[in-house]
Amino acid sequence: MPDVDGRRRDLAAMIAPLQRALVAAEQPVLRAHGLSMWGYVVLDALEGQPVRTQAALAEFVGADKSRIIGVLDELENDGLLERPRDPADRRARLVTITGEGRRRHRAVQAEVQRGEERLLGLLPPADREALLRSLAVLADELPKLD
Amino acid sequence: MPDVDGRRRDLAAMIAPLQRALVAAEQPVLRAHGLSMWGYVVLDALEGQPVRTQAALAEFVGADKSRIIGVLDELENDGLLERPRDPADRRARLVTITGEGRRRHRAVQAEVQRGEERLLGLLPPADREALLRSLAVLADELPKLD
DNA sequence: GCATATTGTAAGCACATGCTTATCAATGAA
DNA sequence: TTCATTGATAAGCATGTGCTTACAATATGC
């Protein structure tokens, strides 16, 4: 139901502090596993859809294509991904997560989500599931707007 | 329910793009009303709790106390808030929103929320309410953790 | 009265970000 | 072949942010 006076808080006003807290909680986990925030985001994207061109990958994770290169360099250096030339179009590089990358990503994700449970545990189970479901819908539908 | 394979996406991974989209959508509205993002956040905070010291206000909105001063200067210049000295402790300033500030804030908020409806409209009503309720709970409980 | 702490303010540093431009190799169309 | 386009990369610039230091005015404890 809407608030009694018909007004509610902005979505952004509620999401912003939540986002800050989640990022702050992730930081030590990432550091412990030797990953940067962007590195983790990239691995996360690569586990989903298969391969992509680097520009598309950058746009997908919401980063600038000129700034994602350093991230890929590091991940490649650590053996977490490979990016051979695409034989079909040798300008492009086929960014692929490695087995080690997948392992690292899952380890971090498991630990991150264990942390998030502290928050989600505050909600009644039905609301918790509705929240996760709704966020997934919104995140998926966003690109289709405009 | 959790995903079929027992894993789900990170909260942060779903929230981040949502946050980006919301901020992008707010930008033109704020510009049209002559408010900066931080200015709007400050007015939003002042409409809730009554008065506060500037440092507490800064922490509350998640900004640095040394960086919020310019924001307050601008808002005061535009007549949206006042900050007289606290007679009880003349070091502190009692930051107070003015009537004009309240009007401006509500006008912007109404327009922002009308924009957010485009997103919320994608959800079934029950999920929509559960989402808003859950976010409000999480945002409120955050400070109490740790 | 004096030393210490606190509030608001200013200034600076290191760093991340968004955006732009330039370069090079490879592609594809005229 | 020639030319415009595309993908990856590097470099630069303006801006925003977190954090630190410094300082003046005021409060407070001894």
Short mmCIF file of C-alpha atoms (C1' of nucleotides) in Angstrom, two decimals:
data_model
loop_
_atom_site.label_atom_id
_atom_site.label_comp_id
_atom_site.label_asym_id
_atom_site.label_seq_id
_atom_site.Cartn_x
_atom_site.Cartn_y
_atom_site.Cartn_z
CA MET A 1 0.00 0.00 0.00
CA PRO A 2 1.19 3.57 -0.53
CA ASP A 3 2.07 5.60 2.50
CA VAL A 4 -0.86 6.95 4.42
CA ASP A 5 -0.40 10.48 3.17
CA GLY A 6 -0.15 9.24 -0.40
CA ARG A 7 3.56 9.98 -0.65
CA ARG A 8 6.42 7.57 -0.52
CA ARG A 9 10.16 7.83 -0.54
CA ASP A 10 11.93 7.91 -3.89
CA LEU A 11 13.25 4.61 -5.10
CA ALA A 12 16.66 6.18 -5.49
CA ALA A 13 16.60 7.55 -1.95
CA MET A 14 16.13 4.06 -0.56
CA ILE A 15 18.44 2.30 -2.97
CA ALA A 16 21.42 4.61 -2.64
CA PRO A 17 22.29 3.82 1.00
CA LEU A 18 21.60 0.16 0.37
CA GLN A 19 24.01 0.21 -2.52
CA ARG A 20 26.64 1.96 -0.41
CA ALA A 21 26.32 -0.63 2.33
CA LEU A 22 26.50 -3.54 -0.10
CA VAL A 23 29.59 -2.19 -1.80
CA ALA A 24 31.26 -1.52 1.53
CA ALA A 25 30.51 -5.08 2.63
CA GLU A 26 31.87 -6.51 -0.62
CA GLN A 27 35.15 -4.64 -0.44
CA PRO A 28 36.97 -6.80 2.13
CA VAL A 29 35.76 -9.99 0.46
CA LEU A 30 37.08 -8.84 -2.91
CA ARG A 31 40.36 -7.78 -1.39
CA ALA A 32 40.75 -11.16 0.27
CA HIS A 33 40.33 -12.86 -3.10
CA GLY A 34 42.55 -10.42 -5.00
CA LEU A 35 39.80 -9.00 -7.17
CA SER A 36 38.86 -5.41 -7.91
CA MET A 37 35.23 -4.36 -7.92
CA TRP A 38 35.25 -4.01 -11.70
CA GLY A 39 37.08 -7.29 -12.05
CA TYR A 40 34.33 -9.01 -10.14
CA VAL A 41 31.63 -7.30 -12.19
CA VAL A 42 33.30 -8.43 -15.40
CA LEU A 43 33.62 -12.03 -14.25
CA ASP A 44 30.01 -11.93 -13.17
CA ALA A 45 28.94 -10.78 -16.63
CA LEU A 46 31.06 -13.44 -18.35
CA GLU A 47 29.50 -16.26 -16.35
CA GLY A 48 26.11 -15.24 -17.68
CA GLN A 49 26.06 -14.70 -21.40
CA PRO A 50 28.81 -16.57 -23.30
CA VAL A 51 31.20 -14.41 -25.31
CA ARG A 52 31.00 -10.80 -26.39
CA THR A 53 33.05 -8.09 -27.97
CA GLN A 54 34.87 -5.91 -25.46
CA ALA A 55 32.85 -2.80 -26.25
CA ALA A 56 29.59 -4.65 -25.72
CA LEU A 57 30.96 -6.13 -22.51
CA ALA A 58 31.88 -2.65 -21.29
CA GLU A 59 28.45 -1.28 -22.05
CA PHE A 60 26.84 -4.30 -20.42
CA VAL A 61 28.61 -3.75 -17.12
CA GLY A 62 28.06 0.00 -17.29
CA ALA A 63 31.70 0.96 -17.69
CA ASP A 64 33.48 2.97 -20.33
CA LYS A 65 35.08 0.90 -23.07
CA SER A 66 38.32 2.84 -22.78
CA ARG A 67 38.48 2.20 -19.07
CA ILE A 68 37.68 -1.49 -19.01
CA ILE A 69 40.91 -2.42 -20.75
CA GLY A 70 43.05 -2.22 -17.65
CA VAL A 71 40.57 -4.43 -15.85
CA LEU A 72 40.77 -7.05 -18.60
CA ASP A 73 44.56 -6.82 -18.60
CA GLU A 74 44.66 -7.63 -14.90
CA LEU A 75 42.16 -10.45 -15.12
CA GLU A 76 44.07 -11.95 -18.04
CA ASN A 77 47.32 -11.59 -16.13
CA ASP A 78 45.82 -13.50 -13.24
CA GLY A 79 44.63 -16.24 -15.60
CA LEU A 80 40.97 -15.56 -14.89
CA LEU A 81 40.07 -14.89 -18.51
CA GLU A 82 41.48 -15.18 -22.00
CA ARG A 83 40.89 -12.95 -24.98
CA PRO A 84 42.23 -14.45 -28.16
CA ARG A 85 41.50 -12.80 -31.47
CA ASP A 86 38.26 -13.79 -33.12
CA PRO A 87 39.31 -15.86 -36.15
CA ALA A 88 36.17 -14.71 -37.95
CA ASP A 89 36.93 -11.04 -37.35
CA ARG A 90 40.48 -10.52 -36.27
CA ARG A 91 39.79 -7.02 -35.02
CA ALA A 92 37.66 -8.37 -32.19
CA ARG A 93 38.74 -10.37 -29.17
CA LEU A 94 36.73 -13.26 -27.77
CA VAL A 95 36.66 -12.57 -24.06
CA THR A 96 36.26 -15.89 -22.28
CA ILE A 97 36.30 -16.76 -18.63
CA THR A 98 38.68 -19.57 -17.64
CA GLY A 99 38.02 -22.43 -15.26
CA GLU A 100 40.09 -20.65 -12.66
CA GLY A 101 38.08 -17.50 -13.31
CA ARG A 102 34.87 -19.37 -12.80
CA ARG A 103 36.15 -20.88 -9.55
CA ARG A 104 37.28 -17.51 -8.26
CA HIS A 105 34.03 -15.86 -9.20
CA ARG A 106 31.90 -18.50 -7.52
CA ALA A 107 33.96 -18.40 -4.35
CA VAL A 108 33.60 -14.65 -4.11
CA GLN A 109 29.94 -14.73 -5.02
CA ALA A 110 29.18 -17.32 -2.37
CA GLU A 111 30.88 -15.19 0.27
CA VAL A 112 29.22 -11.99 -0.93
CA GLN A 113 25.81 -13.56 -0.86
CA ARG A 114 26.40 -14.97 2.59
CA GLY A 115 26.95 -11.37 3.66
CA GLU A 116 23.80 -10.23 1.91
CA GLU A 117 21.82 -12.80 3.85
CA ARG A 118 22.31 -10.69 6.95
CA LEU A 119 20.22 -8.03 5.27
CA LEU A 120 17.71 -10.25 3.54
CA GLY A 121 17.15 -12.03 6.83
CA LEU A 122 15.47 -8.89 8.12
CA LEU A 123 12.58 -9.43 5.71
CA PRO A 124 9.68 -11.84 5.99
CA PRO A 125 10.29 -14.72 3.55
CA ALA A 126 7.52 -13.70 1.17
CA ASP A 127 8.81 -10.12 0.92
CA ARG A 128 12.35 -11.35 0.53
CA GLU A 129 11.40 -13.44 -2.48
CA ALA A 130 9.26 -10.66 -3.94
CA LEU A 131 12.18 -8.27 -3.57
CA LEU A 132 14.64 -10.54 -5.36
CA ARG A 133 12.12 -11.33 -8.06
CA SER A 134 11.23 -7.68 -8.58
CA LEU A 135 14.82 -6.52 -8.72
CA ALA A 136 15.59 -9.20 -11.28
CA VAL A 137 12.66 -8.09 -13.41
CA LEU A 138 13.62 -4.42 -13.22
CA ALA A 139 17.28 -5.10 -13.95
CA ASP A 140 16.30 -7.22 -16.94
CA GLU A 141 13.73 -4.81 -18.33
CA LEU A 142 15.83 -1.68 -17.96
CA PRO A 143 17.64 -1.97 -21.27
CA LYS A 144 14.32 -2.32 -23.05
CA LEU A 145 13.03 1.07 -21.89
CA ASP A 146 13.49 4.13 -24.15
CA MET B 1 11.99 -18.95 -4.64
CA PRO B 2 15.75 -19.15 -5.25
CA ASP B 3 16.93 -19.86 -8.76
CA VAL B 4 16.60 -23.45 -9.86
CA ASP B 5 20.31 -24.14 -9.51
CA GLY B 6 20.28 -22.70 -6.00
CA ARG B 7 22.23 -19.61 -6.99
CA ARG B 8 20.95 -16.11 -7.50
CA ARG B 9 22.33 -12.84 -8.71
CA ASP B 10 24.01 -10.56 -6.18
CA LEU B 11 21.82 -7.85 -4.78
CA ALA B 12 24.41 -5.29 -5.81
CA ALA B 13 24.53 -6.64 -9.35
CA MET B 14 20.83 -5.99 -9.78
CA ILE B 15 20.72 -2.73 -7.88
CA ALA B 16 23.61 -1.02 -9.61
CA PRO B 17 22.05 -0.71 -13.08
CA LEU B 18 18.75 0.21 -11.52
CA GLN B 19 20.44 2.97 -9.61
CA ARG B 20 22.18 4.22 -12.74
CA ALA B 21 18.89 4.36 -14.62
CA LEU B 22 17.10 6.16 -11.81
CA VAL B 23 19.81 8.77 -11.47
CA ALA B 24 19.88 9.32 -15.22
CA ALA B 25 16.11 9.79 -15.23
CA GLU B 26 16.28 12.25 -12.33
CA GLN B 27 18.91 14.43 -13.92
CA PRO B 28 16.73 16.38 -16.37
CA VAL B 29 14.01 16.87 -13.75
CA LEU B 30 16.51 18.30 -11.29
CA ARG B 31 18.03 20.54 -13.92
CA ALA B 32 14.58 21.85 -14.84
CA HIS B 33 14.00 22.82 -11.21
CA GLY B 34 17.46 24.27 -10.67
CA LEU B 35 18.57 21.69 -8.13
CA SER B 36 21.72 19.62 -7.96
CA MET B 37 21.54 15.96 -7.06
CA TRP B 38 23.08 16.62 -3.66
CA GLY B 39 20.82 19.60 -3.17
CA TYR B 40 17.81 17.40 -3.70
CA VAL B 41 19.16 14.75 -1.35
CA VAL B 42 19.70 17.35 1.36
CA LEU B 43 16.20 18.79 1.00
CA ASP B 44 14.85 15.26 1.10
CA ALA B 45 16.67 14.59 4.36
CA LEU B 46 15.50 17.86 5.89
CA GLU B 47 11.85 17.13 5.17
CA GLY B 48 12.14 13.96 7.24
CA GLN B 49 13.86 14.49 10.57
CA PRO B 50 13.63 18.08 11.87
CA VAL B 51 16.97 19.82 12.50
CA ARG B 52 20.48 18.46 12.75
CA THR B 53 24.05 19.59 12.96
CA GLN B 54 25.74 19.89 9.57
CA ALA B 55 28.15 17.05 10.23
CA ALA B 56 25.31 14.73 11.18
CA LEU B 57 23.37 15.84 8.13
CA ALA B 58 26.35 15.09 5.93
CA GLU B 59 26.75 11.63 7.39
CA PHE B 60 23.04 11.01 7.08
CA VAL B 61 23.00 11.70 3.35
CA GLY B 62 26.24 9.79 2.84
CA ALA B 63 28.35 12.78 1.88
CA ASP B 64 31.56 14.16 3.29
CA LYS B 65 31.10 16.99 5.78
CA SER B 66 33.71 19.10 4.02
CA ARG B 67 31.98 18.67 0.70
CA ILE B 68 28.42 19.37 1.76
CA ILE B 69 29.16 23.00 2.56
CA GLY B 70 28.98 24.20 -1.03
CA VAL B 71 25.66 22.43 -1.39
CA LEU B 72 24.28 24.19 1.69
CA ASP B 73 25.65 27.51 0.46
CA GLU B 74 23.76 27.15 -2.79
CA LEU B 75 20.54 26.02 -1.19
CA GLU B 76 20.73 28.92 1.26
CA ASN B 77 21.42 31.32 -1.59
CA ASP B 78 18.32 30.10 -3.36
CA GLY B 79 16.28 30.57 -0.20
CA LEU B 80 15.52 26.88 0.13
CA LEU B 81 17.02 26.55 3.60
CA GLU B 82 18.34 28.65 6.46
CA ARG B 83 21.12 27.88 8.88
CA PRO B 84 21.24 30.29 11.77
CA ARG B 85 23.58 29.67 14.67
CA ASP B 86 22.24 27.49 17.43
CA PRO B 87 21.75 29.85 20.39
CA ALA B 88 22.41 26.95 22.73
CA ASP B 89 25.72 26.09 21.06
CA ARG B 90 26.92 28.88 18.86
CA ARG B 91 29.40 26.61 17.09
CA ALA B 92 26.59 24.68 15.47
CA ARG B 93 24.13 25.81 12.84
CA LEU B 94 20.48 24.82 12.83
CA VAL B 95 19.86 23.74 9.28
CA THR B 96 16.18 24.27 8.50
CA ILE B 97 14.23 23.90 5.30
CA THR B 98 12.13 26.93 4.31
CA GLY B 99 8.61 26.95 2.94
CA GLU B 100 9.98 27.60 -0.50
CA GLY B 101 12.41 24.70 -0.02
CA ARG B 102 9.57 22.44 0.93
CA ARG B 103 7.58 23.50 -2.12
CA ARG B 104 10.52 22.95 -4.44
CA HIS B 105 11.29 19.58 -2.93
CA ARG B 106 7.73 18.34 -3.26
CA ALA B 107 7.44 19.52 -6.84
CA VAL B 108 10.62 17.68 -7.80
CA GLN B 109 9.70 14.61 -5.83
CA ALA B 110 6.30 14.37 -7.49
CA GLU B 111 7.89 14.54 -10.91
CA VAL B 112 10.63 12.07 -10.02
CA GLN B 113 8.15 9.58 -8.69
CA ARG B 114 5.98 9.95 -11.77
CA GLY B 115 9.03 8.84 -13.72
CA GLU B 116 9.62 5.93 -11.40
CA GLU B 117 6.12 4.71 -12.02
CA ARG B 118 7.19 3.69 -15.51
CA LEU B 119 9.47 1.13 -13.87
CA LEU B 120 7.22 0.12 -11.03
CA GLY B 121 4.41 -0.42 -13.51
CA LEU B 122 6.31 -3.41 -14.84
CA LEU B 123 5.66 -5.28 -11.62
CA PRO B 124 2.52 -7.03 -10.47
CA PRO B 125 0.89 -4.85 -7.78
CA ALA B 126 1.65 -7.23 -4.95
CA ASP B 127 5.34 -7.40 -5.87
CA ARG B 128 5.47 -3.66 -6.34
CA GLU B 129 4.24 -3.07 -2.81
CA ALA B 130 6.50 -5.75 -1.40
CA LEU B 131 9.45 -4.14 -3.15
CA LEU B 132 8.76 -0.67 -1.76
CA ARG B 133 8.08 -2.07 1.68
CA SER B 134 11.25 -4.17 1.66
CA LEU B 135 13.45 -1.34 0.44
CA ALA B 136 12.08 0.92 3.14
CA VAL B 137 12.82 -1.70 5.78
CA LEU B 138 16.35 -2.30 4.52
CA ALA B 139 17.12 1.41 4.21
CA ASP B 140 15.85 1.98 7.75
CA GLU B 141 17.63 -0.96 9.32
CA LEU B 142 20.98 -0.36 7.64
CA PRO B 143 22.33 2.07 10.23
CA LYS B 144 21.54 -0.39 12.98
CA LEU B 145 23.80 -3.09 11.57
CA ASP B 146 27.40 -3.32 12.86
"C1'" DG C 1 42.16 30.86 33.52
"C1'" DC C 2 43.91 27.28 30.72
"C1'" DA C 3 44.02 23.12 28.05
"C1'" DT C 4 41.34 20.27 25.23
"C1'" DA C 5 37.61 19.04 22.23
"C1'" DT C 6 34.12 20.20 18.79
"C1'" DT C 7 31.78 22.74 14.74
"C1'" DG C 8 32.02 24.73 10.53
"C1'" DT C 9 35.00 26.07 6.86
"C1'" DA C 10 38.84 26.09 3.39
"C1'" DA C 11 42.37 23.91 0.79
"C1'" DG C 12 44.90 20.10 -1.09
"C1'" DC C 13 45.98 15.33 -2.68
"C1'" DA C 14 45.14 10.91 -4.81
"C1'" DC C 15 42.15 8.58 -7.38
"C1'" DA C 16 38.00 7.12 -10.21
"C1'" DT C 17 34.91 8.50 -13.70
"C1'" DG C 18 32.74 10.12 -18.17
"C1'" DC C 19 33.93 11.85 -22.32
"C1'" DT C 20 36.90 13.01 -26.26
"C1'" DT C 21 40.55 12.42 -29.56
"C1'" DA C 22 44.11 9.84 -31.96
"C1'" DT C 23 46.24 5.66 -33.65
"C1'" DC C 24 46.58 1.09 -35.69
"C1'" DA C 25 45.00 -3.16 -37.63
"C1'" DA C 26 41.45 -5.45 -39.88
"C1'" DT C 27 37.10 -5.50 -42.33
"C1'" DG C 28 33.88 -4.58 -45.97
"C1'" DA C 29 31.82 -1.92 -49.62
"C1'" DA C 30 32.31 0.96 -53.91
"C1'" DT D 1 42.51 -0.89 -55.24
"C1'" DT D 2 40.70 2.72 -52.53
"C1'" DC D 3 38.10 4.39 -48.88
"C1'" DA D 4 35.08 4.53 -44.99
"C1'" DT D 5 34.07 1.85 -40.88
"C1'" DT D 6 34.91 -0.84 -36.82
"C1'" DG D 7 37.38 -2.86 -32.65
"C1'" DA D 8 40.97 -2.31 -29.43
"C1'" DT D 9 44.05 0.66 -27.24
"C1'" DA D 10 46.37 4.85 -25.37
"C1'" DA D 11 46.32 9.45 -23.73
"C1'" DG D 12 44.22 13.68 -22.14
"C1'" DC D 13 40.89 16.69 -19.72
"C1'" DA D 14 37.32 18.21 -16.61
"C1'" DT D 15 34.86 16.75 -12.84
"C1'" DG D 16 33.51 14.37 -8.57
"C1'" DT D 17 34.81 11.91 -4.52
"C1'" DG D 18 37.08 10.26 -0.13
"C1'" DC D 19 40.32 11.56 2.92
"C1'" DT D 20 43.53 14.61 5.34
"C1'" DT D 21 45.22 18.84 7.30
"C1'" DA D 22 44.69 23.44 9.02
"C1'" DC D 23 42.33 27.07 11.32
"C1'" DA D 24 39.05 30.16 13.76
"C1'" DA D 25 35.27 30.37 16.91
"C1'" DT D 26 33.05 28.34 20.61
"C1'" DA D 27 32.33 24.91 24.63
"C1'" DT D 28 33.65 22.32 28.32
"C1'" DG D 29 36.45 20.03 31.94
"C1'" DC D 30 40.05 20.80 35.24
#
